[in-house]
Coordinates of C-alpha atoms and ligand atoms in Angstrom, one line a residue:
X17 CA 10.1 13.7 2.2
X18 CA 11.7 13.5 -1.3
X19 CA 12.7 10.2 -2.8
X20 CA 14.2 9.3 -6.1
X21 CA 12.7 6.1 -6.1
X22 CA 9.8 3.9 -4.7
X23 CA 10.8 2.3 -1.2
X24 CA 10.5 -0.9 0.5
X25 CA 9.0 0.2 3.1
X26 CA 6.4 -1.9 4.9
X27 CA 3.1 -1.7 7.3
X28 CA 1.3 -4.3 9.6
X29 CA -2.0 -6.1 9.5
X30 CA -3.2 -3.3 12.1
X31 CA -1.9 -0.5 10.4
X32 CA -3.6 -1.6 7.2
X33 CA -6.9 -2.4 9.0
X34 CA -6.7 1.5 10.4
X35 CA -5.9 2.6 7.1
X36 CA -8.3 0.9 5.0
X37 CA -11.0 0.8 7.8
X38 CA -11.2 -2.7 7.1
X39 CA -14.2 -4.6 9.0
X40 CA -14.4 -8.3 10.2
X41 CA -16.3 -8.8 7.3
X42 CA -13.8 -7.7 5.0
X43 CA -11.0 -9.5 5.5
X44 CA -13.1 -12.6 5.0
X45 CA -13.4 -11.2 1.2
X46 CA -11.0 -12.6 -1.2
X47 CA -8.4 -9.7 -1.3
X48 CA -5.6 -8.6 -3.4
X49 CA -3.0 -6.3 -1.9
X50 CA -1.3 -4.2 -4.7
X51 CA 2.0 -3.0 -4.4
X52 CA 2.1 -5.1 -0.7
X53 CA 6.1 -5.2 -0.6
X54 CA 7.0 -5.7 2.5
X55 CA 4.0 -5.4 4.8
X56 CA 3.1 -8.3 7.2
X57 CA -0.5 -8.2 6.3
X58 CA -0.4 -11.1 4.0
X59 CA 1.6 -13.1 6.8
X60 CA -0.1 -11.7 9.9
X61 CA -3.5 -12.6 8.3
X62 CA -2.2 -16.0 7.2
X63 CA -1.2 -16.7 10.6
X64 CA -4.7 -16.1 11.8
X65 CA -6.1 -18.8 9.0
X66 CA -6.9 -16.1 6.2
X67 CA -5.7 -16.2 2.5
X68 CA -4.4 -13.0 1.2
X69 CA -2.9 -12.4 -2.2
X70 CA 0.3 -9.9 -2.6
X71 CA 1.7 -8.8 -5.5
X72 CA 4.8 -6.4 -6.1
X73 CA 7.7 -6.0 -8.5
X74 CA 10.1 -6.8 -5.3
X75 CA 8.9 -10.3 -5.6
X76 CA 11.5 -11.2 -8.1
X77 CA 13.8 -11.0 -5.2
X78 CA 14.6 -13.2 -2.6
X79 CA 13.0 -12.3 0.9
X80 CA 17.1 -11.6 2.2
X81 CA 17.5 -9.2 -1.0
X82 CA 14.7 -7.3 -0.2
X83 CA 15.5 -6.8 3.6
X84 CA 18.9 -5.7 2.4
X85 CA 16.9 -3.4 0.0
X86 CA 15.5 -1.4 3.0
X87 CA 18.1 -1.9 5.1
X88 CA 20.5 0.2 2.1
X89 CA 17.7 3.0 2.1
X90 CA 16.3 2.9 5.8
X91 CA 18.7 5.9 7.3
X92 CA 17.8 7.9 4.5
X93 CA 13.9 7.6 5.2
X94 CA 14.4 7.7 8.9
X95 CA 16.7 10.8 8.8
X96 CA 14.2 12.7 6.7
X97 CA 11.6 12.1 9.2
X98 CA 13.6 13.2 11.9
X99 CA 14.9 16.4 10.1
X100 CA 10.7 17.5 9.9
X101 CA 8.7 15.8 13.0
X102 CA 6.5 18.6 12.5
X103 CA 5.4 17.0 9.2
X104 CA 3.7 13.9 10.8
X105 CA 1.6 12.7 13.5
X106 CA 2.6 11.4 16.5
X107 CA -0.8 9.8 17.6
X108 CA -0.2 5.8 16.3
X109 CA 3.5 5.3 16.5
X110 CA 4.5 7.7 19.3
X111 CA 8.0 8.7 17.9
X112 CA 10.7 7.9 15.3
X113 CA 12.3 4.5 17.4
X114 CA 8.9 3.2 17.7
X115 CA 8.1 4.0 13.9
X116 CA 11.5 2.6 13.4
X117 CA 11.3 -0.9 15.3
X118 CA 7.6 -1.2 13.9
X119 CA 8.8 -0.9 9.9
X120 CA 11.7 -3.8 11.1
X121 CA 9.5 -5.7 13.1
X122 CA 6.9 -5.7 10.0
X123 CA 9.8 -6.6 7.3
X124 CA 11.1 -9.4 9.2
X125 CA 7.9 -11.0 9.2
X126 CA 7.6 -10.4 5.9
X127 CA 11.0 -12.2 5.0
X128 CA 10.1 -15.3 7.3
X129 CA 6.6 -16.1 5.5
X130 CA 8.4 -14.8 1.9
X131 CA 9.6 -17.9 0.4
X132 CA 6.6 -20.3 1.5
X133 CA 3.7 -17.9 0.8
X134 CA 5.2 -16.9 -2.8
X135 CA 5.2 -21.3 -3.3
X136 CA 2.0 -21.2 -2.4
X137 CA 0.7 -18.2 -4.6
X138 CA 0.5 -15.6 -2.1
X139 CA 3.1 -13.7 -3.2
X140 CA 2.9 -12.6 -7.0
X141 CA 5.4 -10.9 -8.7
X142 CA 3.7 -8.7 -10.9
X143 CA 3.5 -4.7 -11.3
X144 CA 0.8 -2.0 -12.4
X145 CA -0.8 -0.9 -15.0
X146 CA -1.5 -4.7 -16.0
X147 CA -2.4 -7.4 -14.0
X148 CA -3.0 -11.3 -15.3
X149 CA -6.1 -12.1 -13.2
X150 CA -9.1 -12.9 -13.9
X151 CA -12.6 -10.1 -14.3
X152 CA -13.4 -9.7 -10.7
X153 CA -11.6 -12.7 -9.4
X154 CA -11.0 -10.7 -6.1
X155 CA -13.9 -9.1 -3.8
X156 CA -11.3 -6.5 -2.4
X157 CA -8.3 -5.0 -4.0
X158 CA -5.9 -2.4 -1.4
X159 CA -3.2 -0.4 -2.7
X160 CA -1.5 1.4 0.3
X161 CA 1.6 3.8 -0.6
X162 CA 2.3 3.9 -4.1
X163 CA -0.2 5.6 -6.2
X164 CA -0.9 9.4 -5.3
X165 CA 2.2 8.8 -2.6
X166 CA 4.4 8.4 -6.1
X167 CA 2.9 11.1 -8.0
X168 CA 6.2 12.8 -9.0
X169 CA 7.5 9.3 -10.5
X170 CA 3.9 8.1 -12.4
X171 CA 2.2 9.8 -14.4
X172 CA -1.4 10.5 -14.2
X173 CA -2.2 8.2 -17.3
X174 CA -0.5 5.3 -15.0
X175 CA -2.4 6.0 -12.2
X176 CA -5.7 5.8 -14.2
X177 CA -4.8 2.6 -16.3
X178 CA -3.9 0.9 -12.4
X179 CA -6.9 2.5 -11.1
X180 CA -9.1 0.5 -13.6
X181 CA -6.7 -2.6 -14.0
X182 CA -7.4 -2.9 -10.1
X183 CA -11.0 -2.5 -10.5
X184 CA -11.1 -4.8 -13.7
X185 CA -9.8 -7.9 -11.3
X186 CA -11.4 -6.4 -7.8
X187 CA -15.0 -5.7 -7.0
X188 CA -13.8 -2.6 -5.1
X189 CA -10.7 -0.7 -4.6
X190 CA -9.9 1.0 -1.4
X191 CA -6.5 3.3 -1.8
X192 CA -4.7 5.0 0.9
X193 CA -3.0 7.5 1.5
X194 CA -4.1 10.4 -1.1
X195 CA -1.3 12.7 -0.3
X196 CA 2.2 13.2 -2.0
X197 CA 5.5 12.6 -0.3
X198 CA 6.1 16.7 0.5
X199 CA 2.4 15.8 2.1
X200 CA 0.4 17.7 -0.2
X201 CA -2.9 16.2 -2.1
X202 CA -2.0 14.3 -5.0
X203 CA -2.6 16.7 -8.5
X204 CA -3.9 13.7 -9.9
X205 CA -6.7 13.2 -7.1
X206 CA -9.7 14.9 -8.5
X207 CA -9.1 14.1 -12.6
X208 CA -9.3 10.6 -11.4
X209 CA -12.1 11.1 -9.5
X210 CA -14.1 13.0 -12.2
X211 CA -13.0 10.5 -15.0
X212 CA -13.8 7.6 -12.8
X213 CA -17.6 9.1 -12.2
X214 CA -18.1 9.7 -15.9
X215 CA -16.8 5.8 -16.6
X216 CA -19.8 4.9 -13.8
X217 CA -17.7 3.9 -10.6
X218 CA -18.6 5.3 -7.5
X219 CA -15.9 7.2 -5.4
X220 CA -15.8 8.2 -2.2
X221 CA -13.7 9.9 0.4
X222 CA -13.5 8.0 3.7
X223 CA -12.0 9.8 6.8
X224 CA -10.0 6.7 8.5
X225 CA -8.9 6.3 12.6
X226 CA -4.7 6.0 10.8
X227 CA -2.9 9.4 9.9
X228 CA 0.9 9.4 9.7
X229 CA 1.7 12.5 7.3
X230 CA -0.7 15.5 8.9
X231 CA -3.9 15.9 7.1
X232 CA -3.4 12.4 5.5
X233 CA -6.2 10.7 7.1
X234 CA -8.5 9.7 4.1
X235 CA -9.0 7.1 2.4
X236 CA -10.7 6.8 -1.3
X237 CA -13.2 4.0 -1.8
X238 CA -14.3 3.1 -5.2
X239 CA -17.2 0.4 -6.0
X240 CA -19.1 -0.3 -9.0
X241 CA -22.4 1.4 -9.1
Ligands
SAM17 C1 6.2 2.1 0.1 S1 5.9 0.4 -0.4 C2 4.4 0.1 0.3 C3 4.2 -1.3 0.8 C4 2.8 -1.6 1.4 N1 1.7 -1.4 0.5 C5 2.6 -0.9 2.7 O1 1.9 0.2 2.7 O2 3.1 -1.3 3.7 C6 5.6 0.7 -2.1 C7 5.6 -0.6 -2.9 O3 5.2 -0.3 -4.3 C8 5.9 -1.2 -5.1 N2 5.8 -0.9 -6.5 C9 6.7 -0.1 -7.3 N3 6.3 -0.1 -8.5 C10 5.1 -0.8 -8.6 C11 4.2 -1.2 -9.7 N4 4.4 -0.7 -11.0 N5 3.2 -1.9 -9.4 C12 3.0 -2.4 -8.2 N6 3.8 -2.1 -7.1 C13 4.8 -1.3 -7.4 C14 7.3 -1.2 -4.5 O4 8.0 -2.4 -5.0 C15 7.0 -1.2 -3.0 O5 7.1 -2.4 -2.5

């Protein structure tokens, strides 16, 4: 996959609970979803009584803009997939219509809770490296498909300023996936990890049950030690 630009592309409450191996307990934690975009975790979990906050650039937008956002780039994506099937597992969505119905399924009831849950403050438009919360005002902070995913846009001195801008507002930060677009492990993976060891977080690399590029199937934890 090679893109030019970051994508709004979003992923479901059950995708994100695969891919963060998030537990009953968890998503009664306060959480912060970084770079959300267009998931349907902040309105799937609303829907079931829970109180998630988003925040993404796209936000400026409203929720009709941004479906025609992905709607403008969604052949390209899905055509790319298509041209390399071998790149990507089959196991969770079983082939490209599924993967295809699922992402507008997901964005749809994205746009239908947009304009409500950004009145009520779940929907922040903000952007990395700097965040106006609070220290720690979140237990849990996700980021799912930007950083590492974007490495050939951001540069490792952005991922590390969002890596500790996330962990600055968030009492742990779970990130996911860890591999580039062309699929290979982000360059910036084990610098980050080494410099976040010697600032005293603790990392670690948690195989998750959700794997969509091959080999991209693990999930990096950090906490406080
Ligand atoms: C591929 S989408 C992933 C959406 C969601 N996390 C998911 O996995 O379903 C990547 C998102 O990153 C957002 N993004 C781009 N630049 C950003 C920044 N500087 N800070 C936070 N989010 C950003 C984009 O607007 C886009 O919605």
């Amino acid at each position: 996959m090679k893109l030019s630009e970051v994508v709004p592309f979003g992923r479901s409450l059950d995708e994100y609970r695969h891919m963060f191996a998030l537990s009953r307990q968890d998503l009664d934690k306060t959480i912060l979803g970084v770079a959300d975009g267009p998931a349907s975790f902040n309105a799937e979990l609303f829907a079931q009584g829970k109180r998630v906050v988003s925040l993404d650039p796209l936000y400026q937008f409203e929720g009709e803009e941004i479906k025609k956002q992905f709607d403008r780039v969604a052949d390209d994506v899905f055509g790319q997939v298509a041209s390399r099937p071998q790149d990507y597992v089959w196991a969770y969505h079983k082939n490209l219509q599924v993967l295809r119905e699922t992402r507008t399924r997901v964005i749809d009831l994205f746009v239908t809770d947009f304009a409500r849950g950004k009145a009520e403050g779940r929907y922040i438009y903000a952007q990395l490296p700097v965040l106006e919360f609070r220290n720690q005002q979140f237990g849990l902070a996700l980021c799912s498909h930007f950083l590492f995913l974007y490495s050939s846009l951001f540069s490792y001195e952005f991922h590390l300023q969002s890596v500790l801008e996330m962990l600055r507002v968030g009492n742990e930060l779970r990130i996911f996936p860890l591999l580039r677009l062309d699929g290979q492990e982000s360059p910036y993976l084990t610098p980050l990890i080494k410099e976040l060891d010697s600032r005293g977080f603790h990392c670690r690399l948690e195989k998750v049950a959700y794997e969509m590029q091959k080999g991209g199937n693990t999930m990096l934890k950090i906490t406080k030690t």
